[in-house]
Tab-separated table of C-alpha atoms in Angstrom:
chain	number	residue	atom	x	y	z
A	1	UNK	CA	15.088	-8.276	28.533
A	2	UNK	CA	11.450	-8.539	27.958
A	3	UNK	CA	7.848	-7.177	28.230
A	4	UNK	CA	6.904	-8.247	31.867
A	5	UNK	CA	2.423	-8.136	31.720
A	6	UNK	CA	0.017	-7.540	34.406
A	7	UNK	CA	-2.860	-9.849	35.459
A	8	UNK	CA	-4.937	-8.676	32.235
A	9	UNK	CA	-2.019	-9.141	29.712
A	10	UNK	CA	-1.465	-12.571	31.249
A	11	UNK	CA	-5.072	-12.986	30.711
A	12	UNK	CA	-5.026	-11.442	27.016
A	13	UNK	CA	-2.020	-14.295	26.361
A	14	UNK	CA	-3.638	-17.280	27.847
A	15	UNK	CA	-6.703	-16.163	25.367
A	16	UNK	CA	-3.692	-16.241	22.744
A	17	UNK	CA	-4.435	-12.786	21.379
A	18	UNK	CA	-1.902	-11.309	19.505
A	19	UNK	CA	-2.120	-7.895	20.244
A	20	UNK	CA	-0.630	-6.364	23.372
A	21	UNK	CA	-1.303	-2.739	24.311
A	22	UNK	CA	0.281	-0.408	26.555
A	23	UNK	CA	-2.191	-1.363	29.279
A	24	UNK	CA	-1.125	-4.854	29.493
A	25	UNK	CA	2.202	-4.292	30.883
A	26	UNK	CA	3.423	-3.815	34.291
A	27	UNK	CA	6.915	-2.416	32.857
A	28	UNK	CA	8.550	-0.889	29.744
A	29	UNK	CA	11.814	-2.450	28.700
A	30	UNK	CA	14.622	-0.444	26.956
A	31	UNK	CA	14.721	-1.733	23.572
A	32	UNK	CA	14.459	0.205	19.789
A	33	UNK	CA	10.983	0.270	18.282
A	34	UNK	CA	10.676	-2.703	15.869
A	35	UNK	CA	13.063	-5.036	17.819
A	36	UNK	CA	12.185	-8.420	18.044
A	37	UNK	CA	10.702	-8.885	21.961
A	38	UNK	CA	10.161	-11.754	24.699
A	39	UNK	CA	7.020	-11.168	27.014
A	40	UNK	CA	5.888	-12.938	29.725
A	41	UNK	CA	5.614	-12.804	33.529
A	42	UNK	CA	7.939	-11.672	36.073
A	43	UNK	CA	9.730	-15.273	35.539
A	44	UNK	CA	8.922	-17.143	32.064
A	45	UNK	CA	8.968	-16.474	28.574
A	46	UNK	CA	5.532	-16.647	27.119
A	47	UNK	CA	5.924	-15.936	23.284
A	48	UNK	CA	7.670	-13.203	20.935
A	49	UNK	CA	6.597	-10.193	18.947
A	50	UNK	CA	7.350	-7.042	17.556
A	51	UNK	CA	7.614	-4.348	20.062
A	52	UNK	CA	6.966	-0.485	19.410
A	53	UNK	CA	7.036	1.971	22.885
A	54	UNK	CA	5.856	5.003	21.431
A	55	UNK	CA	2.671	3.131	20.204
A	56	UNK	CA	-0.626	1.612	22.179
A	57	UNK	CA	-0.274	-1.391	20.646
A	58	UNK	CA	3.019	-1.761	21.950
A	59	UNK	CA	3.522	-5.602	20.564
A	60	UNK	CA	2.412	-7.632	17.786
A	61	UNK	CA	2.749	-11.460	18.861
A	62	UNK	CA	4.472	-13.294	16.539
A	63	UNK	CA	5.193	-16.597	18.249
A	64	UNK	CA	4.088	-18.156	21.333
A	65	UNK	CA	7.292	-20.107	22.317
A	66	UNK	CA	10.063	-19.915	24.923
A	67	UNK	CA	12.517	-19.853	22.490
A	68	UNK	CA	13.317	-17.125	20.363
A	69	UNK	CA	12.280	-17.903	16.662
A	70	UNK	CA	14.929	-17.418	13.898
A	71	UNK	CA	12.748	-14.777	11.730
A	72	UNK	CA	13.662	-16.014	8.386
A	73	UNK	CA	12.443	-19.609	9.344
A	74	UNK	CA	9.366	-17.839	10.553
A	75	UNK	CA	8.572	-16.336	7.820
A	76	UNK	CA	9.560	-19.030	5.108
A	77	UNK	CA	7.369	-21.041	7.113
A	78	UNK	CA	4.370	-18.551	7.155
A	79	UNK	CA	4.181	-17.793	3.939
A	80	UNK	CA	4.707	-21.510	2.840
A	81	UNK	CA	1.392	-21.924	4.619
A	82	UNK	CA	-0.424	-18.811	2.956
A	83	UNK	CA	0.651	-20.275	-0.414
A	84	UNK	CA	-1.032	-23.547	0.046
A	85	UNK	CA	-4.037	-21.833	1.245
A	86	UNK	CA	-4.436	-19.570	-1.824
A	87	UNK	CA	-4.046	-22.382	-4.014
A	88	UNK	CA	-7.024	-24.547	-1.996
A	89	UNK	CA	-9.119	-21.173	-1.884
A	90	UNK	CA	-7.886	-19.166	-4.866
A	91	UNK	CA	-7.484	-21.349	-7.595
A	92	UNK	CA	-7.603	-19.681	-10.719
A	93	UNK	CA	-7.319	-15.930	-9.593
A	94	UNK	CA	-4.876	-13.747	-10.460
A	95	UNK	CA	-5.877	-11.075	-8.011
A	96	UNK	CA	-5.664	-12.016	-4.190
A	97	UNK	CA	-4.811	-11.322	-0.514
A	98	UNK	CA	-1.806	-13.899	-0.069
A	99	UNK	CA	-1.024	-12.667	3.643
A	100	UNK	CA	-3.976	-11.101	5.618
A	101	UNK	CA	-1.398	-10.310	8.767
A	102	UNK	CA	-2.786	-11.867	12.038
A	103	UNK	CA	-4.966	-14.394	10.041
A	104	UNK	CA	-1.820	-15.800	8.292
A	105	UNK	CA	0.326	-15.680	11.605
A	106	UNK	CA	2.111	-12.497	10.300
A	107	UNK	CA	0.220	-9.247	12.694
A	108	UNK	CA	1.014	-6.323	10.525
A	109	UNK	CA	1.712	-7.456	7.523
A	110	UNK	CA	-0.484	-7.465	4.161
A	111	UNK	CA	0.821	-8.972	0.672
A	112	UNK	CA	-1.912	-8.892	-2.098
A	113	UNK	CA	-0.900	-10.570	-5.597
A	114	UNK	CA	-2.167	-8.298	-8.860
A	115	UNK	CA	-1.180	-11.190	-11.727
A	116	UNK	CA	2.637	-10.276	-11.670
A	117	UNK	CA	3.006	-7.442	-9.339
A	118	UNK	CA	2.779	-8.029	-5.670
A	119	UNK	CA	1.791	-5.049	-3.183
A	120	UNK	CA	3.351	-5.007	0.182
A	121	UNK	CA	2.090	-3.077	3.500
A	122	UNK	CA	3.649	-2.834	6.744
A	123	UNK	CA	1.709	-1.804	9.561
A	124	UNK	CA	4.650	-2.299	12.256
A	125	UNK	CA	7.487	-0.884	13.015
A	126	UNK	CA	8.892	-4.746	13.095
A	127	UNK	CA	8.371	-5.071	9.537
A	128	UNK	CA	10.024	-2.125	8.430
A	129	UNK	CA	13.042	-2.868	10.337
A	130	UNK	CA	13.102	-6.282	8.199
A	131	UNK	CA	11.984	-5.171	4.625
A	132	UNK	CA	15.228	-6.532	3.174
A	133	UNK	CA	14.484	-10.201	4.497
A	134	UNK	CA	10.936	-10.296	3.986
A	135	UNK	CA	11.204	-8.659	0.161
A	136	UNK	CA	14.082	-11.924	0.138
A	137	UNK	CA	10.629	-14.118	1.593
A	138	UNK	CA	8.385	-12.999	-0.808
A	139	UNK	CA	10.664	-13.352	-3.903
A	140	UNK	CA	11.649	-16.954	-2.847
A	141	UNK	CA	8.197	-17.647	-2.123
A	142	UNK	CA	5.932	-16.065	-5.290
A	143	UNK	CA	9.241	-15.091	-8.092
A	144	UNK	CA	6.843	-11.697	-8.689
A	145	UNK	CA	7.692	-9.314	-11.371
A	146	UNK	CA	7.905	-6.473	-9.330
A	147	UNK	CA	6.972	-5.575	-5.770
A	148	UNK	CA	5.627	-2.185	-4.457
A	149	UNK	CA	5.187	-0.890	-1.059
A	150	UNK	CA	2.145	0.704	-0.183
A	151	UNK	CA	3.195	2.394	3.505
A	152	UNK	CA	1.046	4.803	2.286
A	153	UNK	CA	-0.937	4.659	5.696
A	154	UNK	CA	-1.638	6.431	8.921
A	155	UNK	CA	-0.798	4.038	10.629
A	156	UNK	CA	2.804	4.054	9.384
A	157	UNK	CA	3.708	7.455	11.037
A	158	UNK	CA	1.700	6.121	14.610
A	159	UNK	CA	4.638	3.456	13.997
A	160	UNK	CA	6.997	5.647	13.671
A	161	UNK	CA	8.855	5.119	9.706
A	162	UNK	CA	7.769	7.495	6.907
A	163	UNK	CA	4.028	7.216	4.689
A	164	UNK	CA	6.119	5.860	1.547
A	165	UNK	CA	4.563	4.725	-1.835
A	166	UNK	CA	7.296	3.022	-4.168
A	167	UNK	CA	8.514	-0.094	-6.295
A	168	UNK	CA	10.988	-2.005	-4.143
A	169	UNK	CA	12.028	-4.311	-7.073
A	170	UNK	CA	11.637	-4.484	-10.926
A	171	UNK	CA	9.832	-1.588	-12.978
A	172	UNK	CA	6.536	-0.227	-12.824
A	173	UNK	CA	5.547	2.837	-13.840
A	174	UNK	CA	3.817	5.107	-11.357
A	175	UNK	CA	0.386	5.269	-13.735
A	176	UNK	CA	1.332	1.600	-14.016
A	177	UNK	CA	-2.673	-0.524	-15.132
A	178	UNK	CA	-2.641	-4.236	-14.156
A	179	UNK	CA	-5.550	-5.802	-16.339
A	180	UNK	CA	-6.953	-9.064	-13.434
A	181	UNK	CA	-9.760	-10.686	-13.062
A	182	UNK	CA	-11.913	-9.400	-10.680
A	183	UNK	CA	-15.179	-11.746	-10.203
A	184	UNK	CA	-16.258	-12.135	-13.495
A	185	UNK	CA	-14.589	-8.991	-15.407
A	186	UNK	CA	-11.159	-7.597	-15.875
A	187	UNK	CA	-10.381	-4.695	-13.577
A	188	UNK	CA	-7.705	-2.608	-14.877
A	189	UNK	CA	-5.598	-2.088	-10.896
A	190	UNK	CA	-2.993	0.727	-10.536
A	191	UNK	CA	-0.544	-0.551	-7.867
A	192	UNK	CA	1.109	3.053	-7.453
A	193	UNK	CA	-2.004	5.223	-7.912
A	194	UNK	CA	-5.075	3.103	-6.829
A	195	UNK	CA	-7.043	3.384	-3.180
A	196	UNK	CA	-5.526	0.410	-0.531
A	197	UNK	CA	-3.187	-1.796	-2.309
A	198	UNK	CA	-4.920	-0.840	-5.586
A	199	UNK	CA	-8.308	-2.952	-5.140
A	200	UNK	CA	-10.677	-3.928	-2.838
A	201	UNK	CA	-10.287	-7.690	-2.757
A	202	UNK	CA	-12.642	-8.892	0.134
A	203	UNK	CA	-15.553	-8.375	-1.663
A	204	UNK	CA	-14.245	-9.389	-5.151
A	205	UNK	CA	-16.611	-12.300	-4.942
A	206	UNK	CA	-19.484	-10.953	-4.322
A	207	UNK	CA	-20.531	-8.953	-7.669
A	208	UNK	CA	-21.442	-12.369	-9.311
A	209	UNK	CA	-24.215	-12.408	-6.770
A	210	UNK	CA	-26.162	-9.723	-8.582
A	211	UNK	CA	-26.818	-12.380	-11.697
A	212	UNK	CA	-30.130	-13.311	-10.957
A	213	UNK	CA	-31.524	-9.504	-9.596
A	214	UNK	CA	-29.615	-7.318	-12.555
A	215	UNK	CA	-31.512	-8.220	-15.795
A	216	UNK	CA	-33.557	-5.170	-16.814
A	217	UNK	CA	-32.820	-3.363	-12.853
A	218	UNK	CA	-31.977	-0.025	-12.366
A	219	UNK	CA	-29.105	-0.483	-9.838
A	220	UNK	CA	-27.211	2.167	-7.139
A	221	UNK	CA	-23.678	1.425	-6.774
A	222	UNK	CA	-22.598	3.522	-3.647
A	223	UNK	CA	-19.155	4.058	-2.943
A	224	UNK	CA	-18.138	2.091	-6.283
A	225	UNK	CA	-14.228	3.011	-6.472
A	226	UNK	CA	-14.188	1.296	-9.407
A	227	UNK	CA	-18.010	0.234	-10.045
A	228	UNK	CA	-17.403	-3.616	-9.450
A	229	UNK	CA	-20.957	-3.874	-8.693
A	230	UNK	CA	-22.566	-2.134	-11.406
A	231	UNK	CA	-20.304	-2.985	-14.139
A	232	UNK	CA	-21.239	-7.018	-13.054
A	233	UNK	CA	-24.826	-5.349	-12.653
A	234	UNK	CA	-23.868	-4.178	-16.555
A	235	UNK	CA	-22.657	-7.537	-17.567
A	236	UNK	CA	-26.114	-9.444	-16.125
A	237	UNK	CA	-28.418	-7.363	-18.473
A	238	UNK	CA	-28.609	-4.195	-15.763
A	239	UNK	CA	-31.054	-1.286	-17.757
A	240	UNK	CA	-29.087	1.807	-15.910
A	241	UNK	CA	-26.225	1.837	-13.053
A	242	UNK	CA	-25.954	4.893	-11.021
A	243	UNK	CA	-22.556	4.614	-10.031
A	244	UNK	CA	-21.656	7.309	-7.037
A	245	UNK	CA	-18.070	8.134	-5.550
A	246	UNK	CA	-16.010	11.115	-4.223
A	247	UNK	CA	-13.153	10.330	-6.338
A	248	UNK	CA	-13.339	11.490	-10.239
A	249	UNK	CA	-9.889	9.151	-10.581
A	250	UNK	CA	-11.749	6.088	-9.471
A	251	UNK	CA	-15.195	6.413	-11.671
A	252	UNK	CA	-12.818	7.274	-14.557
A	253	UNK	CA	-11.346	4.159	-13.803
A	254	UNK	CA	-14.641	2.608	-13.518
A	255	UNK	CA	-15.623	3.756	-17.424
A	256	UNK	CA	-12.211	2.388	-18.731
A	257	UNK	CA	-13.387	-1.191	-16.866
A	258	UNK	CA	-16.436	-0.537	-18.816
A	259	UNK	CA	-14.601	-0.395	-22.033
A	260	UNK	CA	-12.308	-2.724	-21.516
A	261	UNK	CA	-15.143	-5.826	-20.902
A	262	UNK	CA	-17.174	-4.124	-23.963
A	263	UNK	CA	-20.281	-3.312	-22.129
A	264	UNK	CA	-23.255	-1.637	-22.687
A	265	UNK	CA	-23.099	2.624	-22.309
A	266	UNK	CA	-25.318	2.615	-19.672
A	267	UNK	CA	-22.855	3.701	-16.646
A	268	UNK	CA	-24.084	7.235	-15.237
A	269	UNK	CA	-21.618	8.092	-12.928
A	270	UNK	CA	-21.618	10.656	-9.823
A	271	UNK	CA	-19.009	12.479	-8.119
A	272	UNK	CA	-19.535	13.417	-4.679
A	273	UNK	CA	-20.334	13.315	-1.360
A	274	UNK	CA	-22.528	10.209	-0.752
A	275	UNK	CA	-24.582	11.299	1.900
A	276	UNK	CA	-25.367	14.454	0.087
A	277	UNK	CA	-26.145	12.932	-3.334
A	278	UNK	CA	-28.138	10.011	-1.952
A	279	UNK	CA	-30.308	13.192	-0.426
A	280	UNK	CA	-30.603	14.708	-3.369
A	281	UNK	CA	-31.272	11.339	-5.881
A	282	UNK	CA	-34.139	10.793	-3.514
A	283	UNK	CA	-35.633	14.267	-3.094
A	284	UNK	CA	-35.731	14.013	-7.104
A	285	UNK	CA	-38.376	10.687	-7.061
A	286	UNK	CA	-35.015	8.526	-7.890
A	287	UNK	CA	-35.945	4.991	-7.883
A	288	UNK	CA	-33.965	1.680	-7.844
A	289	UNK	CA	-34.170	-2.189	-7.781
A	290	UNK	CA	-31.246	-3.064	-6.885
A	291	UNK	CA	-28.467	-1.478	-4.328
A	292	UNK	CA	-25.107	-1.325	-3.245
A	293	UNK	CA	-23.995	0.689	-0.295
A	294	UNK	CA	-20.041	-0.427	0.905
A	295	UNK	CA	-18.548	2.686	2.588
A	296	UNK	CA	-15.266	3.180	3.904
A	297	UNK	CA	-14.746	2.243	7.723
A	298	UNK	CA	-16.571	4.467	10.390
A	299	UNK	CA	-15.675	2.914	13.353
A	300	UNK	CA	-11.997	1.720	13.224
A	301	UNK	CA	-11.687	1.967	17.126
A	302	UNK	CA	-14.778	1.419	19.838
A	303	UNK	CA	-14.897	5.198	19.985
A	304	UNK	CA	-16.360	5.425	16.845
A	305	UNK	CA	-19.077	3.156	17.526
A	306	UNK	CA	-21.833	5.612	18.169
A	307	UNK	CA	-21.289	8.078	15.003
A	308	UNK	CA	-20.558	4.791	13.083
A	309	UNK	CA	-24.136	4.206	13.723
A	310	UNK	CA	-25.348	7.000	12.996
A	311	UNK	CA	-24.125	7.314	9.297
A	312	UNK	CA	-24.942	3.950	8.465
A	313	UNK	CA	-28.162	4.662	9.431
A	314	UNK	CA	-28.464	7.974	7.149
A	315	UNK	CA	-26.823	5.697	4.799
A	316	UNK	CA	-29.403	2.675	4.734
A	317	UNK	CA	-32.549	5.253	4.965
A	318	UNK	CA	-32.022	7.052	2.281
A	319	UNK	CA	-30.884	4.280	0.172
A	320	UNK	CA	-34.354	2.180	1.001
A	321	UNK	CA	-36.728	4.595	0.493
A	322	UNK	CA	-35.341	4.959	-3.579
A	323	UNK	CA	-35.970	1.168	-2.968
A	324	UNK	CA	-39.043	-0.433	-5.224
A	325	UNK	CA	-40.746	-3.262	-3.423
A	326	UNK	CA	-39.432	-6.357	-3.345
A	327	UNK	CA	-35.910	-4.449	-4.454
A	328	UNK	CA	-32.822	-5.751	-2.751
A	329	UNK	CA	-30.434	-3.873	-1.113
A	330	UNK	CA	-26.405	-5.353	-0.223
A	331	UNK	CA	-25.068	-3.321	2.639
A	332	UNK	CA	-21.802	-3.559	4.119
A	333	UNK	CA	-19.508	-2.760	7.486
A	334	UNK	CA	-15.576	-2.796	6.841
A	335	UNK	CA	-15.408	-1.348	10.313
A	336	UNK	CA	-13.545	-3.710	12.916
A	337	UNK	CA	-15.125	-2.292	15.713
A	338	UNK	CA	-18.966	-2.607	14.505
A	339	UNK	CA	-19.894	-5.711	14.492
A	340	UNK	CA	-22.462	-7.710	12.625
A	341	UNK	CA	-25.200	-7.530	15.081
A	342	UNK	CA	-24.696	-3.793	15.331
A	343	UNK	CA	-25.056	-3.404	11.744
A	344	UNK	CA	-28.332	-5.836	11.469
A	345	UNK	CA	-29.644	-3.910	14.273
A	346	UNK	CA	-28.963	-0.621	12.537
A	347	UNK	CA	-30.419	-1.553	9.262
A	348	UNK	CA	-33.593	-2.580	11.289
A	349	UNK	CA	-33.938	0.978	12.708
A	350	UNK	CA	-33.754	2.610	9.230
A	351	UNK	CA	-36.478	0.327	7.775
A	352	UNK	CA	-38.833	1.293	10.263
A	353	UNK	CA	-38.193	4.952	10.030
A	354	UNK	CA	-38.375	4.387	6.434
A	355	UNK	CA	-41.398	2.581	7.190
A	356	UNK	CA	-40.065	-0.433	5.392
A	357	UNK	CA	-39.552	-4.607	6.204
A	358	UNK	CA	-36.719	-6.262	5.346
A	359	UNK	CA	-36.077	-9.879	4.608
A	360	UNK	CA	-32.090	-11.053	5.461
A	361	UNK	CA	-31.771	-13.492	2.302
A	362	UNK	CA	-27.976	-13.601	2.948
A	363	UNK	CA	-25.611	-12.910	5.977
A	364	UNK	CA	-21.930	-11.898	4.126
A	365	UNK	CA	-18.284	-11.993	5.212
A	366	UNK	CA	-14.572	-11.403	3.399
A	367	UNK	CA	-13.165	-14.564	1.580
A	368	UNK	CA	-10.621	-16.932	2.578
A	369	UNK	CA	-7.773	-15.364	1.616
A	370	UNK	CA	-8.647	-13.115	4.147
A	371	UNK	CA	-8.981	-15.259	6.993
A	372	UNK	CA	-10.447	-14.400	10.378
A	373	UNK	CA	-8.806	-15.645	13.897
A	374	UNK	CA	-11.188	-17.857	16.198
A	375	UNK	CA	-9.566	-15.196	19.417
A	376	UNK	CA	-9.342	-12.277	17.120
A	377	UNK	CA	-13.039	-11.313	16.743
A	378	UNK	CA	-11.519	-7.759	14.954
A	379	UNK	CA	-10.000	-9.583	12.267
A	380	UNK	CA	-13.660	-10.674	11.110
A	381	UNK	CA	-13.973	-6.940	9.818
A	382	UNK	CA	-16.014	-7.348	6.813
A	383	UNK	CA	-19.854	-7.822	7.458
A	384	UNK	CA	-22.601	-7.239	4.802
A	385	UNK	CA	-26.063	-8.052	4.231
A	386	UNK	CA	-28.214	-8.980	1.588
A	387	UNK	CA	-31.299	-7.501	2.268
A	388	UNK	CA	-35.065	-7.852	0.298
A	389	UNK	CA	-37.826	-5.197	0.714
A	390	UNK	CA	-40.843	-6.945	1.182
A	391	UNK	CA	-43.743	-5.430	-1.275
């Protein structure tokens, strides 16, 4: 039994892209969601993956041989790999994305590492089927403390097993704090109660860049969560941070970070709607030097592409005209679909309706431990800019 493909899902395997949608194939097999499936023409076995009926993406590729791979062996030998990775690209840090699904040769699977907690999602019915070997995996492979799943997603129901948030081994309570280092600060991460997996590690490393602009700035942090930027901003000599969010949970969280790195009390933070208080900051003469705007994803899937635009857009004009000249502005795009020439071009459009030019001093994507397939343009989802108002 196996997934037989038309003429454009041969194509999409010879391009060795390992997602397969519903379009791809000329038939359906028979088999449970989550089983272990060959694909492949009409008379050869092409590769291996996860296979889900009821969902578009109908089969995560997880090996590209004839023979059918023992799973276990697979996944010792995956994760063997993502360790000696990490320890190349994440020496040091206690806080990091050990498997980043299709860039680790796992589609659908995410493990990020909080110190002694690890924080598992499954975004396939495939891996849900298997928790019990992969939690055996990941406790051969990283001895954690305790492990939590986070199938706290939409994604999960698309894939047919419950939204679940629990600890699958050892104890942790459920307002559980995790002091790691997060660039150059401790971040205080709540496995059970935090947004994602508890933190937002692609752009861990990028606070530190603010060193040089922060002494003395007044500095926006947009869509903070936990006010990484501005409490780095803080750290580098920062005379006010603005810090804006929707959640009251995660700015509260922000102001313990504050505490717990004994800076300065010079964190004003703002709940609400972004787009709505970034109107109002500016219709009160608000002005910055330095900003940070990293919103959630607009455009997860090509439809969004259009109304993606059009809120970064709002977004980045409002945000440069609070800009002083020569300010600086970091922008980012955690939107698979948009891509980084969309975004440039966007940002372009807003300066000249804000009637501003921008210099690009730095083109930014996510870190190594979030690694990005050659084939797989999508998993290069994190794009940001570093942007300079000229005076």
């Amino acid at each position: 039994m196996r997934l037989v493909l038309n003429a454009k899902g041969m194509d999409r395997v010879l391009a060795r892209h390992p997602w397969l949608f519903r379009g791809h194939a000329a038939g359906f097999p028979e088999a449970p969601s989550g089983e272990l499936l060959a694909f492949g023409d009409r008379r050869h076995v092409l590769g291996w993956g996860f296979w889900n009926p009821g969902a578009s993406l109908c089969c995560r590729v997880l090996a590209w041989t004839e023979a059918r791979p023992v799973l276990e062996e697979l996944l010792r030998k995956r994760f063997a790999a993502a360790r000696r990775r990490r320890r190349i690209w994440c020496a040091g840090e206690d806080a990091y994305r050990l498997i980043s699904g299709e860039g680790d040769g796992l589609p659908g699977l995410v493990v990020d590492v909080y110190g002694p907690v690890a924080v598992v999602q499954m975004l396939s019915a495939g891996w849900h089927r298997n928790k019990g070997l992969l939690l055996d995996v990941l406790r051969e492979s990283l001895a954690p403390e305790a492990v939590v799943l986070r199938n706290d997603v939409r994604v999960a129901e698309r894939e047919g097993f419950p939204r679940e948030r629990c600890v699958l081994e050892g104890t942790l309570s459920e307002d559980a704090v995790i002091p790691v280092r997060y660039g150059d600060l401790l971040a205080g991460v709540r496995p059970l109660g935090g947004q994602k997996t508890g933190a937002y590690l692609d752009v861990r490393a990028f606070p530190r860049l603010l060193r040089g602009l922060a002494p003395g700035a007044r500095v926006l942090d947009a869509f903070c969560y936990q006010g990484a930027f501005g409490l780095h901003a803080l750290s580098f000599g920062a005379a006010e941070v603005v810090a804006l969010d929707q959640s009251e949970e995660a700015l509260a969280a922000a102001e313990e970070d504050r505490l717990r790195n004994g800076l300065p009390d010079r964190l004003r933070r703002m709940c609400g709607n972004a787009f709505e208080v970034l109107r109002n900051l500016e219709r009160a003469g608000e002005r910055f030097d330095v900003a940070v705007v990293d919103p959630p994803p607009f455009a997860p899937g090509k439809n969004q592409i259009e109304a993606a635009r059009r809120g970064y857009k709002e977004l980045a004009l409002r945000t440069l005209k609070m800009l002083t000249p020569g300010g600086t502005l970091f922008f980012f795009s955690c939107s698979a679909a948009f891509s980084g020439e969309m975004l440039r071009a966007t940002l372009d459009d807003a300066a000249r309706d804000a009637g501003r030019e921008l210099c690009i001093l730095a083109e930014l994507r996510q870190g190594a431990d979030h690694p990005v397939l050659a084939q797989v343009p999508e998993t290069g989802y994190l794009k940001g800019f570093v942007l300079e108002v000229t005076p």
